[in-house]
XYZ file of C-alpha atoms in Angstrom:
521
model
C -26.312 51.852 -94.562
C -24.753 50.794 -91.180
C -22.858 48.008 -93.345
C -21.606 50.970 -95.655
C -23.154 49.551 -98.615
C -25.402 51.952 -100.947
C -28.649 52.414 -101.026
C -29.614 50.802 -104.176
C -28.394 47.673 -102.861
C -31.445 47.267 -100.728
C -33.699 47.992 -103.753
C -31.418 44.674 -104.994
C -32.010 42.561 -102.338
C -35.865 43.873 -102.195
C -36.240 42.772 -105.801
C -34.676 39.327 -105.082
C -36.979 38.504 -102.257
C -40.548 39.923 -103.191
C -40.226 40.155 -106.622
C -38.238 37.394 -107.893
C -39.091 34.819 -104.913
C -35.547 33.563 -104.463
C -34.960 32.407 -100.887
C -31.306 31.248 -100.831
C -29.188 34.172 -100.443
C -26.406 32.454 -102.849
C -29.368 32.975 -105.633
C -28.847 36.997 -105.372
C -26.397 36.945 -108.250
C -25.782 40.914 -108.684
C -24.691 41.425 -105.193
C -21.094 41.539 -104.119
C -20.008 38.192 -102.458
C -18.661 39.988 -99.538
C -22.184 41.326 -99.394
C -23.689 37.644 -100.212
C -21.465 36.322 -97.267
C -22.668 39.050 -94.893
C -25.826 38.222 -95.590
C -25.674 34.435 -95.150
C -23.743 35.347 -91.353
C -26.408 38.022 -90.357
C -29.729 37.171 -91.384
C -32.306 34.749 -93.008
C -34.702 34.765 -95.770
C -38.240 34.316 -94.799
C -39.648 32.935 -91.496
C -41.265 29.534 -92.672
C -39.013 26.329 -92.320
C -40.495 23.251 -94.544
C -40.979 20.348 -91.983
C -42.827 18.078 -94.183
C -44.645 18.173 -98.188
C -47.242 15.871 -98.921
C -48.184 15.361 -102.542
C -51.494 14.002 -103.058
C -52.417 11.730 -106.213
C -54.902 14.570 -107.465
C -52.186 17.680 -107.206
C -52.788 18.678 -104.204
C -49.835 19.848 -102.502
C -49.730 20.124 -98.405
C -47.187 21.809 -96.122
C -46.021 21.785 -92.578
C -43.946 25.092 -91.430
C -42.518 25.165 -88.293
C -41.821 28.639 -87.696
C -39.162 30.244 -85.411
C -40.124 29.571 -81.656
C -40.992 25.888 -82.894
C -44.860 26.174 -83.270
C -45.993 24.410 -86.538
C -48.394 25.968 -89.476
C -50.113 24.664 -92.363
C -50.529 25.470 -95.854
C -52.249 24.000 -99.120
C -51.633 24.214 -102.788
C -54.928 23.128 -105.053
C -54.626 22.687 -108.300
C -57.789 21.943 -110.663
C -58.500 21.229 -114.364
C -60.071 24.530 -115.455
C -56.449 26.135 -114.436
C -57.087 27.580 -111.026
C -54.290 27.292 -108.049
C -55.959 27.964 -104.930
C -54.208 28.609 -101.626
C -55.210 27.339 -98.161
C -53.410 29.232 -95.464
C -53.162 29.716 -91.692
C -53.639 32.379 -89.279
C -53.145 31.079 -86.081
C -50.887 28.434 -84.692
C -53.516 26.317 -83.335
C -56.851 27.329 -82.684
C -59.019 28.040 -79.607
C -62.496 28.170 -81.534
C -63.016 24.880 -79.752
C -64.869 23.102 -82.601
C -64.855 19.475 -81.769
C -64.478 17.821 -85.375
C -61.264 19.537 -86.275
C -57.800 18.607 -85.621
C -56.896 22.293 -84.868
C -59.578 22.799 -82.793
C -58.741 19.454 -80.636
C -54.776 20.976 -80.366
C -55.587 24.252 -78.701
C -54.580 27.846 -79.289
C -50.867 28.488 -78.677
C -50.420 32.323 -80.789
C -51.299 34.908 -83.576
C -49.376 34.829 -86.432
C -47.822 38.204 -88.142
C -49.131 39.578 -90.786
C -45.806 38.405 -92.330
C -46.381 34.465 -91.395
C -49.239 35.025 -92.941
C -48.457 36.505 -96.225
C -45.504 34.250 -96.257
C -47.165 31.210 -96.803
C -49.429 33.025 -99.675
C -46.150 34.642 -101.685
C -44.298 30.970 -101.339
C -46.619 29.669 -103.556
C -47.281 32.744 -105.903
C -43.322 32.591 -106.569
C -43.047 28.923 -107.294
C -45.938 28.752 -109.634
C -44.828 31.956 -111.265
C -41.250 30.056 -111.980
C -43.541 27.217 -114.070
C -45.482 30.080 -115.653
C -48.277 29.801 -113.796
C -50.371 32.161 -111.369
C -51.547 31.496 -108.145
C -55.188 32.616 -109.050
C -57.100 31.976 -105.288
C -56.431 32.346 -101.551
C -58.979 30.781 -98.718
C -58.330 31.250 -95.395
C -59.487 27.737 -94.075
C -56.283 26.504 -93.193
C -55.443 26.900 -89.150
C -56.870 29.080 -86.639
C -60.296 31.491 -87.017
C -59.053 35.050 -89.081
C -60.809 36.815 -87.639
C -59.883 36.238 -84.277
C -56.227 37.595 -85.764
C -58.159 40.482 -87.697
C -55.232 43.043 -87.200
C -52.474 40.957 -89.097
C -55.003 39.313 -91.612
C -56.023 42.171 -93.159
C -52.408 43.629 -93.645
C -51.636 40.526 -95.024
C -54.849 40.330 -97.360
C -53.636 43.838 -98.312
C -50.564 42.694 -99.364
C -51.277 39.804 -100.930
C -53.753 42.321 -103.412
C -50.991 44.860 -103.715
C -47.786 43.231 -103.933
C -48.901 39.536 -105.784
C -51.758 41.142 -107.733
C -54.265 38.784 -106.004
C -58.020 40.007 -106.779
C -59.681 41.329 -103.334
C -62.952 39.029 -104.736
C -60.321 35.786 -105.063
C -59.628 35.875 -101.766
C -61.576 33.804 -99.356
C -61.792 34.594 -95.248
C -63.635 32.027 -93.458
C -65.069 32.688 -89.933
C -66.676 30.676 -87.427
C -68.298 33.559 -86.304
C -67.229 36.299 -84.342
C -69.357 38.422 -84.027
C -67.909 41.823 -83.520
C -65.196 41.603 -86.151
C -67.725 40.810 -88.624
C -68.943 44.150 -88.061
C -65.352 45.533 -87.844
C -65.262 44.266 -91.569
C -68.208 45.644 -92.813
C -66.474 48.773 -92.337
C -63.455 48.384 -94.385
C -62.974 48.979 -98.294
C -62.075 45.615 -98.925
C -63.789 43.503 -101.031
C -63.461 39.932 -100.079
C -65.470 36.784 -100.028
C -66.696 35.888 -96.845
C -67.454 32.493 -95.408
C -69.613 30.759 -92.440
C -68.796 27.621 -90.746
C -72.406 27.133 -89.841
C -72.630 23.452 -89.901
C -75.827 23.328 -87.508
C -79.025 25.339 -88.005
C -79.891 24.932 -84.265
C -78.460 26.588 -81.195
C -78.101 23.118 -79.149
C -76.389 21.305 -81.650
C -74.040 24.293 -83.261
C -72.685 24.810 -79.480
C -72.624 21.177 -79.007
C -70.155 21.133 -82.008
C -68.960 24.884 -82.349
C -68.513 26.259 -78.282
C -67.791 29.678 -79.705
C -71.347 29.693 -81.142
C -72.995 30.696 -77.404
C -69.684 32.661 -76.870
C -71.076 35.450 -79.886
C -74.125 35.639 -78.929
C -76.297 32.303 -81.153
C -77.495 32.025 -84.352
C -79.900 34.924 -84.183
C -77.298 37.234 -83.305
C -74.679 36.073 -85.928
C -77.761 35.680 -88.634
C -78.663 39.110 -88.486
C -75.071 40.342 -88.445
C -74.786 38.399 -91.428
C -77.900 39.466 -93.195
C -76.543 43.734 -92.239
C -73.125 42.591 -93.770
C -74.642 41.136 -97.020
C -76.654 44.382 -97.447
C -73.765 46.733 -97.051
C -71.083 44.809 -98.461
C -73.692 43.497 -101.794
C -71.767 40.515 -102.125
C -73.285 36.656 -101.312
C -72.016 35.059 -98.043
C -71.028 31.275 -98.481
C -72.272 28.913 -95.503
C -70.101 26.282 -95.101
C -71.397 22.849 -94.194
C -69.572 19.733 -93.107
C -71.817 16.809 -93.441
C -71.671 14.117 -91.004
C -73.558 10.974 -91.324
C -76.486 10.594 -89.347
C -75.876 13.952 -86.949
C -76.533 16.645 -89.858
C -77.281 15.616 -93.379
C -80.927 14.740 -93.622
C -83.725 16.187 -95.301
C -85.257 17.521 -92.124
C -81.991 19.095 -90.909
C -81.537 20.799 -94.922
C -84.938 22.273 -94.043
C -84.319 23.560 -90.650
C -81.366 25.008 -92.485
C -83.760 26.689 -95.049
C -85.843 27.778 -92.901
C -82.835 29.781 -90.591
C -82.336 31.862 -93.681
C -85.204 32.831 -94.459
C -86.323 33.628 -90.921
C -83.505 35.951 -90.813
C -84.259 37.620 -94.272
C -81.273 36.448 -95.891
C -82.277 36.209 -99.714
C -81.643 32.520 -100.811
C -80.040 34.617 -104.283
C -77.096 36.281 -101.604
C -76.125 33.310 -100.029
C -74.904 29.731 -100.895
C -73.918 26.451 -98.827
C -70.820 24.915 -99.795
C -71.446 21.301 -98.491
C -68.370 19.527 -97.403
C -67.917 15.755 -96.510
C -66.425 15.712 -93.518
C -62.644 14.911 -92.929
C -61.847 11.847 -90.616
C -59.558 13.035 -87.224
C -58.500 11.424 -84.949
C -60.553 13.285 -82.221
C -63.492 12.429 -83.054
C -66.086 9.554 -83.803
C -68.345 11.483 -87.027
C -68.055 9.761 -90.227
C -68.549 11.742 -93.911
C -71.940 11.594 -95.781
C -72.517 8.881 -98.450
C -73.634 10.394 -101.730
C -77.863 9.753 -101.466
C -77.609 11.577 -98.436
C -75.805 14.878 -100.039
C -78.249 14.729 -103.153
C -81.000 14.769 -100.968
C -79.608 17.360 -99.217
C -78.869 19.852 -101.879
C -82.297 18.526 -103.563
C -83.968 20.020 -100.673
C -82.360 23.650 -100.667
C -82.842 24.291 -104.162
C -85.700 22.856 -105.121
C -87.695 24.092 -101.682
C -85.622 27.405 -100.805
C -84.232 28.298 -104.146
C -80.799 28.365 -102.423
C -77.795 27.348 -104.737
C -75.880 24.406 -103.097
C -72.217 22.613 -104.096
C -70.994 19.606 -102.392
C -67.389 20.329 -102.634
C -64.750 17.873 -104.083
C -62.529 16.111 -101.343
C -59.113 17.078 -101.965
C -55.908 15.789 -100.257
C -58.176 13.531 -98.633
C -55.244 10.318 -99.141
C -52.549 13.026 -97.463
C -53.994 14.501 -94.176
C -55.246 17.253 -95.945
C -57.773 18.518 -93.827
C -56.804 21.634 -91.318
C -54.717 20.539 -88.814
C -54.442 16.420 -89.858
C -50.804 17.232 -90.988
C -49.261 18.769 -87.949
C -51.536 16.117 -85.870
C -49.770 13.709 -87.963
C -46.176 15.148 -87.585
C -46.783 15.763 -83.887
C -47.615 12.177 -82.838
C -44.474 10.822 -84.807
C -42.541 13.078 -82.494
C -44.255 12.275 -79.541
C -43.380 8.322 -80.399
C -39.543 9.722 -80.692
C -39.831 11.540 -77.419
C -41.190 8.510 -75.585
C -38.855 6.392 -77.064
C -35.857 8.427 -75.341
C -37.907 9.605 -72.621
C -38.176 5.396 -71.631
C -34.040 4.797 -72.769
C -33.060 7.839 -70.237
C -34.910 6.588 -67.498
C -33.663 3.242 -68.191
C -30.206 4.500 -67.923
C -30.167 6.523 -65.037
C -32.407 4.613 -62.753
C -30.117 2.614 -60.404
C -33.496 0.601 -58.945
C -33.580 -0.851 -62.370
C -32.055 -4.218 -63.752
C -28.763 -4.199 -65.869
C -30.412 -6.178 -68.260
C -30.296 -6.650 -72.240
C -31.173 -8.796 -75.209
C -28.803 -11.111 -76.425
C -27.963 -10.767 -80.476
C -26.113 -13.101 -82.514
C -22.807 -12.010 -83.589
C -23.906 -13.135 -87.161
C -26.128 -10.787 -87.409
C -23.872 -7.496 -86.621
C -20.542 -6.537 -87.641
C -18.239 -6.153 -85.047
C -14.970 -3.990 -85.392
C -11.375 -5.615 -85.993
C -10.021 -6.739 -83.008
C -13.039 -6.706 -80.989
C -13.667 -10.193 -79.198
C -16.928 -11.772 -79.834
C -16.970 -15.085 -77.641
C -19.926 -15.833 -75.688
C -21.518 -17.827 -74.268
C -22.438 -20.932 -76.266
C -25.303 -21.737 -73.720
C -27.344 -18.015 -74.715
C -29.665 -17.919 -78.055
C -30.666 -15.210 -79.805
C -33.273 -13.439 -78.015
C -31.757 -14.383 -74.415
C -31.730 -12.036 -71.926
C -28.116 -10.949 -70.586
C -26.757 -8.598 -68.053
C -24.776 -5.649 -69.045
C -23.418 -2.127 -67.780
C -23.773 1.271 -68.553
C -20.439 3.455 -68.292
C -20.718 6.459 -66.403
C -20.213 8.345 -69.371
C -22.160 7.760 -71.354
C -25.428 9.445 -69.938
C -24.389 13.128 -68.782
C -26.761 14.560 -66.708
C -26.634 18.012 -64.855
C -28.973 17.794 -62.538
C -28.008 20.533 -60.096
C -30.223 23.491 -59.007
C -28.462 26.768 -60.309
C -31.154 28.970 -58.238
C -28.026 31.215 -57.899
C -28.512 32.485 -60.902
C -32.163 33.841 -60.206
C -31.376 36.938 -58.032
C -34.712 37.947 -56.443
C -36.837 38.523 -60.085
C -39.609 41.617 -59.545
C -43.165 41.268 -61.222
C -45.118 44.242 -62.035
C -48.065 42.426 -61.737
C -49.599 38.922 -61.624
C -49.775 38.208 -64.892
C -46.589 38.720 -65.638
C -45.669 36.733 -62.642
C -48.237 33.921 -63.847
C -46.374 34.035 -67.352
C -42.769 33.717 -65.610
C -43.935 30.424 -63.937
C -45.216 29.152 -66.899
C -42.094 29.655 -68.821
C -40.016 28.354 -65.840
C -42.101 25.702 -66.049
C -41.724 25.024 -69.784
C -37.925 24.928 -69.400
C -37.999 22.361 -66.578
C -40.428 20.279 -68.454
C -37.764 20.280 -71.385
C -34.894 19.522 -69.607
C -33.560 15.929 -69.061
C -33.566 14.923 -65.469
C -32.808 12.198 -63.219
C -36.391 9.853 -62.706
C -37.716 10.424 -59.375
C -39.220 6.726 -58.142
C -41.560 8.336 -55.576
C -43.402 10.380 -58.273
C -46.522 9.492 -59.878
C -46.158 8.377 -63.194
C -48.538 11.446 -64.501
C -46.123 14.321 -63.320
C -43.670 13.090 -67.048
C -47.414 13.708 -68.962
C -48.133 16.990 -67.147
C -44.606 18.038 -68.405
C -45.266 16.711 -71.436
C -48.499 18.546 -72.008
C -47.389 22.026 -70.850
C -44.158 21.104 -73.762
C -46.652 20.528 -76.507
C -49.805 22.363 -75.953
C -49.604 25.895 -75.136
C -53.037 27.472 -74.399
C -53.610 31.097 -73.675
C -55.035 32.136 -70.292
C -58.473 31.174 -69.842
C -61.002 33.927 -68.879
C -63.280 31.607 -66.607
C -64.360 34.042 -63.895
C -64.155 37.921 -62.926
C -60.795 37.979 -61.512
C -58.855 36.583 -64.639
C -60.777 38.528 -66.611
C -59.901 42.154 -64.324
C -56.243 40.716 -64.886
C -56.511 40.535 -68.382
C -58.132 44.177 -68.970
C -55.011 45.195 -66.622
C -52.779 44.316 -68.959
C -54.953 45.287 -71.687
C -54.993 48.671 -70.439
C -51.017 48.728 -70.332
C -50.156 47.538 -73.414
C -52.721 50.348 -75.012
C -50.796 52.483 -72.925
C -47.326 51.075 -73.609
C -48.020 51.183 -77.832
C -49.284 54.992 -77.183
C -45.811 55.864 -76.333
C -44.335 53.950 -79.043
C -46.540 55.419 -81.730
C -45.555 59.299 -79.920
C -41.677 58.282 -79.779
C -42.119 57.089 -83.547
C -43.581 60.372 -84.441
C -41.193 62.294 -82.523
C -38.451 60.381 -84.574
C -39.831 60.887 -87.374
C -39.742 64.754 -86.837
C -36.060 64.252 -86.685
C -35.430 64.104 -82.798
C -32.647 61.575 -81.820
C -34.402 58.551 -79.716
C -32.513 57.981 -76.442
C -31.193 54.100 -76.321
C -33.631 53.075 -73.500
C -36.193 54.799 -76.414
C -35.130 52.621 -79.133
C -35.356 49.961 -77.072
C -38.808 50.355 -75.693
C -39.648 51.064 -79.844
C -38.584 48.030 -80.693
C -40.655 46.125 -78.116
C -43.194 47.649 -80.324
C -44.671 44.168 -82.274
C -44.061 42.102 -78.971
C -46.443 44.040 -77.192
C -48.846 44.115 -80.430
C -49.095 40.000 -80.630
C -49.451 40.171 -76.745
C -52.292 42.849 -77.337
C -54.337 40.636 -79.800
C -53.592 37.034 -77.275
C -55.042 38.913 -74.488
C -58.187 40.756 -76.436
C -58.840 37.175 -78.247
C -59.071 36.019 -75.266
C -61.744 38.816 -73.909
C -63.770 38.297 -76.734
């Protein structure tokens, strides 16, 4: 309206985007081209920006997004032989469940992703399989971070992907590690979705030992009987996941301790089933995947003594970094070796306590521009080292203080002071700077670290966690006035600007509200 277009050419540009999939704004063929141009100057479709596609020899089709503020996402495309396309999709940029054979849970938790990053990544692949005339027939959320950690934004999204893509509530898959009270939260709702344990251990000691967040929610006995309450209100089976490890977990005695967990917390062996998985190879850690004897035995044991259902689940992707979180791992090292590489040429060239030296190459080997003489030397050999010079130009470095510019900041508390210095801190770490020979070599890796893995604030003792409720108790208070200003608008009262723009700090405030209540979990 404010571009004095019509109305029905937002129903237009609607259609194109949620209905018809297209993502290049050139694709929107009934719209004007002055409209098309606007468009193309003012605003982007979508929110996910293809890094890298894997294509695995069996079909399987992985993605890395990185999304607007540079953190990176996952998302997997699964085709089988009886016709179903399953989904695997993120919910988290990282992950701070902790769990110690994971490559998400080795990178840390850096944010929540919105409802729309979510559904994003489901509707991406709904639209290109509808364009080949097929449907996108199953969603699991196994990919990146813990749902239900992010419960706000998953469900919307879950909701959408039911309403607008026509996904079946039962077709979609949330997997959980565990926690606790949001399990409950979900008993509550009038969805119908699949739900799914990472169990993995039947013992306290060795499911904290491998899964910290197991002694953060109370145990197994607590999250048994949660489990057993949510089976008998929701009347659907729970799947237990299971990744077997060779030699820590997949042994007859262990698939008996197992059996013997259920059934000691009256879960009938008819509502639940293990889904046993052979573990994916990372980096981060030493476990190796199950041989075969080892899973037969292992299911032979649960259904045979416990009368509980058991599938070892096909490996898929396994030749592409499949497994959540191996991609960006992947993607993130080959940029770290990039970084270093120029990190080490920089220093090189500004460091004036360091030898002009260089590596003599025969001029057979390169091409050399007309005019340029080429006569050296007879007495050098390829390989020899030379001396050379660096012009002054050719490394421009500002490395001048502008604290001028930071006129005496106010904090209205210590957390937001504590999240100023990190930024400022983030921003120094990313900006090139002259080497400093009396610092210790670990101050570039500290840098480094803060650059690439961005953690939440940990709540390790009472005061952080009386900070953190502070806030908490802000933001509630802060997205109270919102919702009141919204209403007010709504009854046709004209919103002051400093209104709007406290409104539209609206979903800021909302993604800070879920960081700082995962966190006081």
């Amino acid at each position: 309206k404010s571009w004095d277009y019509p109305a029905f050419r937002a129903r237009q540009i609607n259609n194109w985007i949620f209905k018809q999939g297209v993502s290049d704004i050139d694709d929107m063929t009934d719209l004007p081209l002055k409209l098309r141009t606007l468009l193309r100057e003012r605003a982007i479709v979508g929110s996910l920006h293809l890094e890298v596609e894997q294509i695995s020899r069996d079909g399987t089709k992985k993605r890395a997004y990185k999304l607007h503020d540079g953190q990176m996402i996952e998302s997997v495309l699964m085709p089988y032989t009886d016709g179903r396309r399953t989904a695997c999709i993120s919910s988290q940029a990282g992950c701070a469940m902790g769990c110690v054979f994971c490559a998400t849970g080795q990178m840390g938790f850096a944010r929540q992703l919105t409802s729309d990053e979510i559904f994003e990544q489901v509707a991406t692949f709904h639209h290109e399989l509808k364009g080949k005339n097929e449907r996108l027939s199953n969603v699991v959320m196994m990919g990146m971070g813990e749902p239900l950690a992010n419960y706000r934004n998953v469900i919307a999204a879950i909701r959408r992907m039911n309403n607008e893509l026509g996904i079946g509530q039962r077709k979609i898959t949330l997997s959980t590690v565990g926690v606790v009270p949001n399990i409950r939260k979900l008993m509550d709702e009038d969805i119908q979705i699949r739900l799914a344990l990472s169990l993995h251990c039947a013992t306290d000691e060795e499911r904290s030992s491998l899964l910290p967040a197991n002694r953060r929610y109370g145990g197994l006995d607590e999250l048994m009987t949660t489990i057993r309450e949510y089976i008998e209100v929701k009347k659907m089976r729970v799947t237990f996941e299971w990744a077997l490890i060779e030699g820590e977990n997949d042994s007859r005695d262990v698939a008996r301790t197992l059996g013997h967990l259920l059934k000691r917390h009256g879960i009938r062996p008819d509502m639940a089933h293990v889904n046993l998985i052979p573990l994916n190879p990372t980096g981060g850690y030493v476990g190796s995947p199950s041989g075969r004897n080892n899973v037969e035995r292992f299911v032979d044991v649960l259904q045979n003594e416990f009368g509980i259902s058991a599938t070892p689940r096909m490996r898929r992707g396994i030749d592409i970094d499949a497994g959540c979180g191996q991609l960006k791992s992947a993607v993130k090292k080959k940029e770290d070796r990039e970084k270093e590489g120029v990190s080490e040429l920089l220093q090189f060239a500004v460091d004036p306590g360091l030898p002009s030296v260089g590596v003599y190459e025969d001029e057979d080997e390169i091409e050399l521009p007309p005019g340029v003489d080429a006569s050296i030397d007879k007495g050098l050999s390829h390989g020899s080292i030379v001396g050379f010079s660096i012009d002054e130009g050719f490394v421009d470095l500002d490395i001048e203080d502008d604290d001028d510019d930071f006129e005496n900041p106010t904090f209205e508390d210590d957390i937001e002071l504590a999240e100023a210095e990190r930024l400022i801190n983030l921003v120094k770490g990313t900006t090139l700077a002259m080497p400093r020979p009396t610092a210790p070599a670990e101050a570039s890796d500290e840098a480094d670290s803060r650059i690439e893995k961005v953690k939440p604030t940990s709540i390790t003792d009472d005061e952080a966690v009386r900070k953190a409720k502070r806030r908490r108790k802000k933001l509630l208070k802060q997205l109270k006035a919102i919702q009141k200003l919204t209403e007010l608008e709504g009854k046709g009262r004209q919103l002051t600007r400093d209104e709007i723009a406290k409104v539209a700090k609206g979903e800021d405030w909302k993604a800070e509200l879920d960081s700082v209540e995962h966190n006081l979990m």
